[in-house]
XYZ file of C-alpha atoms in Angstrom:
483
model
C 44.114 93.634 50.699
C 42.398 94.479 47.406
C 44.183 95.324 44.151
C 43.802 99.078 44.676
C 45.338 99.032 48.155
C 48.071 96.691 46.936
C 48.993 99.194 44.237
C 49.179 102.066 46.721
C 51.225 99.977 49.163
C 53.934 98.944 46.713
C 57.379 99.945 48.020
C 59.176 99.302 44.746
C 59.817 96.535 42.203
C 62.069 93.695 43.309
C 65.629 94.343 42.064
C 67.680 92.003 39.891
C 69.804 90.559 42.718
C 66.694 90.227 44.868
C 64.939 88.373 42.034
C 67.598 85.663 42.231
C 66.105 84.907 45.643
C 62.415 85.472 44.868
C 62.664 83.119 41.881
C 64.539 80.434 43.805
C 61.919 80.639 46.556
C 59.075 80.473 44.044
C 60.619 77.335 42.526
C 61.334 75.883 45.970
C 65.091 75.778 45.363
C 66.274 78.042 48.208
C 63.856 78.920 50.981
C 65.517 80.908 53.729
C 68.637 82.047 55.510
C 68.928 81.652 59.277
C 71.078 83.396 61.875
C 71.020 81.948 65.378
C 72.251 83.813 68.448
C 72.454 82.755 72.096
C 71.401 85.615 74.377
C 72.095 85.756 78.107
C 71.623 88.102 81.034
C 72.118 87.922 84.792
C 68.484 88.702 85.606
C 65.121 87.036 84.977
C 62.445 89.032 83.109
C 58.986 88.938 84.718
C 57.358 87.760 81.494
C 59.740 86.518 78.803
C 57.143 86.506 76.003
C 56.126 90.120 76.629
C 59.804 91.106 76.847
C 60.529 89.434 73.517
C 57.441 90.820 71.794
C 58.134 94.389 72.898
C 61.776 94.193 71.788
C 60.792 92.637 68.458
C 58.294 95.448 67.806
C 61.103 97.981 68.194
C 63.296 96.036 65.768
C 60.527 95.759 63.159
C 59.857 99.488 63.174
C 63.577 100.197 62.872
C 64.107 98.094 59.721
C 61.783 98.627 56.702
C 62.572 95.233 55.043
C 60.894 93.568 58.044
C 57.736 95.576 57.276
C 57.189 94.318 53.747
C 55.615 91.415 51.894
C 56.187 90.232 48.329
C 53.738 90.003 45.438
C 53.988 88.447 41.966
C 56.894 86.214 42.934
C 55.835 83.766 40.209
C 55.749 86.491 37.534
C 58.235 88.756 35.780
C 57.236 91.827 37.820
C 57.601 90.933 41.526
C 57.342 93.803 43.974
C 57.724 94.580 47.657
C 54.588 95.828 49.400
C 54.250 97.663 52.685
C 52.255 95.689 55.224
C 49.626 97.765 57.013
C 50.247 95.943 60.280
C 52.130 92.960 61.658
C 50.639 90.447 64.079
C 53.694 89.333 66.015
C 51.938 86.225 67.312
C 52.310 84.892 63.748
C 56.022 85.625 63.379
C 57.310 85.157 66.936
C 57.457 81.539 68.041
C 58.499 81.050 71.692
C 59.338 77.491 72.706
C 60.472 75.985 76.002
C 62.217 72.644 75.590
C 62.426 70.127 78.414
C 65.873 68.913 77.383
C 67.621 66.673 79.904
C 71.132 67.819 78.903
C 72.737 70.761 77.082
C 73.716 68.337 74.297
C 70.104 67.267 73.832
C 69.022 70.906 73.722
C 71.674 71.624 71.094
C 70.481 68.738 68.934
C 66.870 69.934 69.216
C 67.992 73.431 68.195
C 69.701 72.110 65.050
C 66.597 70.075 64.182
C 64.464 73.220 64.409
C 66.927 75.086 62.164
C 66.901 72.213 59.680
C 63.096 72.063 59.691
C 62.804 75.796 59.031
C 64.984 75.433 55.931
C 62.287 73.186 54.427
C 59.516 75.748 54.816
C 58.189 78.066 52.128
C 56.880 81.486 53.146
C 53.037 81.553 53.015
C 50.703 84.448 52.155
C 53.586 86.728 51.261
C 51.278 89.512 50.024
C 49.967 90.091 53.541
C 52.471 88.496 55.949
C 56.133 89.125 56.776
C 58.660 86.897 55.014
C 60.683 86.292 58.168
C 60.245 84.581 61.509
C 61.828 84.667 64.960
C 61.909 81.363 66.828
C 63.053 81.668 70.440
C 64.139 78.408 72.025
C 64.709 78.251 75.772
C 65.719 75.307 77.915
C 63.302 74.656 80.772
C 66.186 74.093 83.187
C 67.789 77.551 83.283
C 71.229 78.244 84.820
C 71.098 79.677 88.328
C 71.169 83.503 88.504
C 71.080 83.754 84.702
C 68.600 83.675 81.837
C 69.510 82.570 78.351
C 67.822 81.553 75.122
C 68.625 80.851 71.482
C 66.963 83.130 68.922
C 66.607 81.793 65.381
C 66.046 84.620 62.921
C 64.925 83.085 59.611
C 64.200 85.179 56.530
C 63.498 85.168 52.815
C 66.796 85.974 51.100
C 64.981 88.474 48.868
C 64.658 91.001 51.716
C 68.063 90.648 53.356
C 71.605 89.364 52.844
C 73.752 87.328 55.234
C 75.222 90.377 56.971
C 71.659 91.472 57.771
C 71.297 88.564 60.176
C 74.075 90.072 62.295
C 72.340 93.464 62.050
C 69.053 91.960 63.232
C 70.610 90.449 66.347
C 72.484 93.671 67.122
C 69.164 95.542 66.936
C 67.402 92.872 69.023
C 70.112 93.038 71.665
C 69.734 96.819 71.884
C 65.935 96.571 71.915
C 65.951 94.112 74.836
C 67.708 96.767 76.938
C 65.569 99.662 75.651
C 62.853 101.042 77.935
C 61.081 103.139 75.281
C 57.407 102.302 74.858
C 55.913 101.009 71.618
C 52.222 100.763 70.709
C 51.175 97.097 70.631
C 47.498 96.139 70.509
C 46.598 92.446 70.671
C 50.155 91.484 69.633
C 49.882 93.772 66.582
C 51.799 96.878 65.536
C 50.857 99.377 62.850
C 53.394 100.053 60.097
C 53.865 103.772 59.341
C 53.285 105.027 55.796
C 56.591 106.930 55.870
C 58.986 103.963 55.768
C 60.891 103.185 52.584
C 63.359 100.610 51.275
C 66.857 101.186 49.968
C 67.023 101.191 46.149
C 68.056 97.877 44.554
C 71.749 97.031 44.551
C 72.155 97.639 40.808
C 70.795 101.194 41.212
C 73.186 102.009 44.057
C 76.317 100.464 42.523
C 77.175 101.115 38.900
C 78.748 97.826 37.854
C 81.034 97.974 34.834
C 81.554 94.999 32.553
C 84.424 94.816 30.060
C 83.952 93.129 26.712
C 86.373 90.315 27.490
C 84.609 89.558 30.804
C 81.211 89.592 29.113
C 82.314 87.368 26.224
C 84.059 84.942 28.586
C 80.810 84.583 30.553
C 78.765 84.053 27.390
C 81.254 81.474 26.130
C 81.143 79.615 29.458
C 77.363 79.252 29.332
C 76.804 78.810 25.588
C 79.768 76.845 24.246
C 78.717 73.372 23.010
C 79.991 71.105 25.800
C 79.673 68.000 23.614
C 81.926 69.565 20.974
C 84.311 71.447 23.264
C 84.330 69.621 26.594
C 86.308 70.887 29.567
C 89.591 68.915 29.551
C 89.690 68.932 33.356
C 86.163 69.556 34.662
C 85.904 70.398 38.354
C 84.325 67.882 40.671
C 80.834 69.081 41.600
C 79.276 65.948 43.059
C 76.023 64.449 41.810
C 73.794 66.425 39.463
C 71.174 68.812 40.826
C 67.991 66.819 41.603
C 65.357 67.078 38.855
C 62.674 68.540 41.104
C 62.266 70.680 44.230
C 60.209 67.822 45.661
C 63.600 66.370 46.601
C 64.482 69.383 48.800
C 66.135 67.835 51.867
C 68.462 70.190 53.806
C 71.084 68.914 56.262
C 72.877 71.023 58.876
C 75.913 70.309 61.050
C 77.497 72.773 63.470
C 81.050 72.833 64.797
C 82.363 75.255 67.387
C 85.904 76.520 67.906
C 86.501 77.791 71.482
C 87.716 81.351 72.032
C 91.223 80.297 73.103
C 91.716 78.404 69.838
C 90.222 81.255 67.807
C 92.843 83.651 69.147
C 95.644 81.216 68.246
C 94.244 80.620 64.753
C 93.930 84.350 64.043
C 97.489 84.874 65.242
C 98.723 82.111 62.911
C 96.813 83.660 59.984
C 98.449 87.037 60.604
C 101.856 85.407 60.821
C 101.235 83.628 57.509
C 99.918 86.858 55.906
C 96.487 85.487 55.168
C 92.949 85.648 56.545
C 90.584 83.308 58.346
C 88.488 82.917 55.191
C 91.637 82.061 53.233
C 92.444 79.362 55.783
C 88.894 77.990 55.516
C 89.281 77.788 51.758
C 92.623 75.975 52.011
C 91.429 73.447 54.590
C 88.393 72.543 52.484
C 90.439 72.175 49.282
C 93.031 69.973 50.992
C 90.296 67.747 52.415
C 88.625 67.453 49.011
C 91.926 66.515 47.362
C 92.206 63.624 49.819
C 88.539 62.594 49.993
C 87.785 62.728 46.247
C 90.801 60.890 44.770
C 89.450 60.790 41.198
C 88.858 64.556 41.008
C 91.339 66.668 39.038
C 90.087 70.121 40.034
C 87.656 71.995 42.283
C 85.898 75.349 42.223
C 84.588 77.571 44.997
C 82.374 80.610 45.335
C 82.936 83.127 48.108
C 80.295 85.649 49.115
C 81.558 89.217 49.361
C 79.676 92.307 50.469
C 79.690 95.480 48.339
C 78.299 97.616 51.173
C 81.442 99.763 51.160
C 80.517 100.787 47.607
C 76.822 101.441 48.224
C 77.271 103.186 51.558
C 74.806 100.886 53.322
C 75.952 100.237 56.894
C 77.249 96.756 57.689
C 76.278 97.154 61.331
C 73.019 99.101 61.203
C 71.094 98.323 58.002
C 69.128 95.343 56.742
C 69.342 95.118 52.952
C 70.368 92.917 50.028
C 73.969 93.665 49.047
C 75.554 90.566 47.512
C 78.485 89.899 45.222
C 80.641 86.827 44.795
C 84.140 85.734 43.917
C 84.952 82.458 42.137
C 88.150 80.475 42.656
C 89.474 77.527 40.650
C 91.898 74.902 41.939
C 93.400 73.166 38.933
C 95.177 69.843 38.633
C 98.544 71.375 39.560
C 97.183 72.606 42.905
C 95.337 69.360 43.617
C 98.337 67.203 42.681
C 100.669 69.256 44.867
C 98.428 68.589 47.862
C 98.293 64.869 47.150
C 102.057 64.678 46.561
C 102.770 66.195 49.980
C 104.099 63.151 51.826
C 104.963 64.736 55.172
C 102.880 66.876 57.547
C 105.272 69.815 57.089
C 104.662 69.711 53.316
C 100.886 69.440 53.775
C 100.919 72.416 56.119
C 103.011 74.457 53.675
C 100.552 73.661 50.869
C 97.605 74.770 53.019
C 99.205 78.080 53.965
C 100.224 78.650 50.340
C 96.629 78.202 49.144
C 95.397 80.481 51.932
C 97.857 83.240 50.974
C 97.043 82.960 47.264
C 93.340 83.220 48.068
C 93.841 86.354 50.143
C 95.880 87.968 47.356
C 93.407 87.129 44.601
C 90.409 88.203 46.674
C 92.105 91.513 47.493
C 92.666 92.054 43.755
C 88.985 91.347 43.105
C 87.871 93.768 45.820
C 90.192 96.489 44.485
C 88.699 96.035 41.002
C 85.099 96.337 42.208
C 82.648 97.324 40.831
C 84.278 96.312 37.550
C 83.957 92.797 36.120
C 82.027 91.124 38.906
C 79.393 88.505 38.155
C 76.759 90.743 39.790
C 77.190 93.105 36.846
C 75.985 90.388 34.456
C 72.484 90.240 35.976
C 70.907 92.542 33.349
C 71.885 89.949 30.712
C 70.492 86.897 32.552
C 67.183 86.899 30.635
C 64.166 85.211 32.211
C 65.352 84.282 35.682
C 62.706 81.576 36.176
C 63.955 79.841 33.037
C 67.541 80.436 34.134
C 67.033 78.405 37.310
C 64.711 75.802 35.790
C 67.464 75.029 33.286
C 69.748 73.963 36.155
C 67.524 71.131 37.380
C 68.967 67.719 36.607
C 72.228 69.311 35.406
C 75.743 69.379 36.922
C 76.162 71.617 39.938
C 77.980 74.919 39.393
C 80.663 74.794 42.084
C 82.250 72.386 44.483
C 81.575 74.534 47.551
C 80.634 77.999 48.742
C 82.093 79.889 51.691
C 80.264 82.696 53.480
C 81.871 84.422 56.444
C 79.586 87.100 57.893
C 82.223 88.227 60.358
C 82.362 88.914 64.066
C 79.645 90.126 66.429
C 80.903 92.605 69.029
C 79.046 93.007 72.316
C 78.923 96.696 73.165
C 76.716 96.607 76.244
C 76.984 97.545 79.876
C 76.933 95.316 82.922
C 73.605 93.590 83.518
C 72.427 94.015 79.902
C 71.744 91.267 77.419
C 74.834 89.753 75.817
C 75.246 87.467 72.827
C 77.424 84.491 73.723
C 77.399 82.643 70.396
C 76.220 83.267 66.846
C 76.015 81.100 63.735
C 74.156 81.105 60.445
C 72.935 78.625 57.870
C 71.801 78.578 54.266
C 70.986 75.689 51.987
C 69.717 75.382 48.425
C 69.299 72.857 45.639
C 71.239 74.664 42.927
C 74.764 75.981 43.258
C 77.486 74.138 45.188
C 77.724 70.634 46.608
C 77.829 72.146 50.104
C 77.921 75.461 51.952
C 80.491 76.482 54.566
C 79.070 79.269 56.768
C 81.082 81.072 59.445
C 80.314 83.625 62.167
C 81.870 84.465 65.518
C 81.552 86.544 68.661
C 84.462 88.807 69.609
C 86.279 87.149 72.505
C 83.989 84.134 72.122
C 83.624 81.071 69.920
C 83.847 80.738 66.160
C 80.855 78.809 64.826
C 80.875 77.023 61.477
C 77.926 75.303 59.880
C 78.091 72.926 56.963
C 74.874 72.595 54.979
C 74.030 70.272 52.107
C 71.181 68.443 50.428
C 70.137 64.870 51.163
C 71.440 63.580 47.821
C 75.009 64.291 48.994
C 76.623 61.365 50.808
C 76.470 61.942 54.577
C 79.640 59.962 55.279
C 81.557 62.108 52.791
C 80.343 65.268 54.533
C 81.105 63.914 58.001
C 84.661 63.083 56.929
C 85.173 66.510 55.357
C 83.823 68.253 58.470
C 86.128 66.159 60.652
C 89.063 67.151 58.425
C 88.304 70.866 58.809
C 87.821 70.526 62.560
C 91.112 68.629 62.845
C 92.903 71.200 60.696
C 91.685 74.133 62.779
C 92.742 72.356 65.983
C 96.208 71.681 64.565
C 96.621 75.331 63.601
C 95.430 76.421 67.052
C 97.912 74.092 68.754
C 100.793 75.048 66.446
C 101.006 71.533 65.031
C 101.518 70.387 61.449
C 98.673 68.706 59.543
C 98.357 65.321 57.945
C 95.895 64.506 55.162
C 95.158 61.091 56.657
C 94.599 61.686 60.352
C 92.085 58.901 60.941
C 94.639 56.782 62.715
């Protein structure tokens, strides 16, 4: 594509929130998001690859962000460009694994997910910045067909909720009989498609003077002269170079019966599932990091209710966040809890406080949210380069993209499980990512970089898994459950 055709094919400039992802990708600090769904049906398609390709073509033409590339990612004026056509043989990867057991297949699936997190998107000016990897076990269940579909994408074109939207569209497309023009695996992209405006054009964020000055003070105050008296624990410093990019992924699954019990307990305690996640992680950290005096978290929240973009039908970038701090009083109270009943009370108290504070934040939106500070961030490349070799920003980040609901008839494709992953070099020590299927399992992935101690992460994951099981069984929790 020459410079003239590139100019005529430009959708629009990349927005400020989207630039946070294009810059991180350009620097190799955050490369993709992945959402993985297990599909099943009670029939066997004649040709699985043709079935997948035809359904994918329908999904692409339904969602404009899947039809675009990115130019000038390394410059101050990145832009989205409309691709003239998409060769699906280059973005649909169909694999059949000869796994001897379901456990071996699961491990291979996680390894593929982990590998994809290491990859940078090539030739973005003329190729899609997403990929669909379909992984099927050679030994299929009798009278049923299933596969795992890994949708991986550049965070600049879509947020976490968009992964759920993609799989909803793919599920519908697999059951759709409408024809679509495909020639040699390639579809033409119509000139008429368009992207949503950037988030900052759709939502008028308002920043008060005190919020603005507090943010400036946080970033510019001389730390050597005015150190934080109780700095939060944020693990080892960010590695000095993206050459050290080494993502790790671990998945845990909570069965549907336990999910129902946990949700019931959350309602009884007047909190939410995300609040419980937050509390279980903080209590584990208080036990596992005995020298720490405080922790901080970042929770992803969606402003789609403000922009009007559908949470079930639209792929877009709509991202805000909420920060929480757990000071020495909170941490000490957890450690001082000497009996399981006290530990459990502390956990539910943190969960309730989180729900209350998050509700206050959501009611205040779009006023005084960090997303409103983006116009004052300056050069975003320099912003992220300045973080290399420095302390991490938060202890952990939680993203809960919600619940997938199957709304299909008998004999149609169903989604049995869904989970998502993200992993970067700057930001938190680790990511906690949750997704579920209505009436099915809750899936949680923990992701981190290779410079974080694996044993520490394994212990923390075991703590969360133990805590969720205790809540499901109606039992009290103990900080030290190793015995």
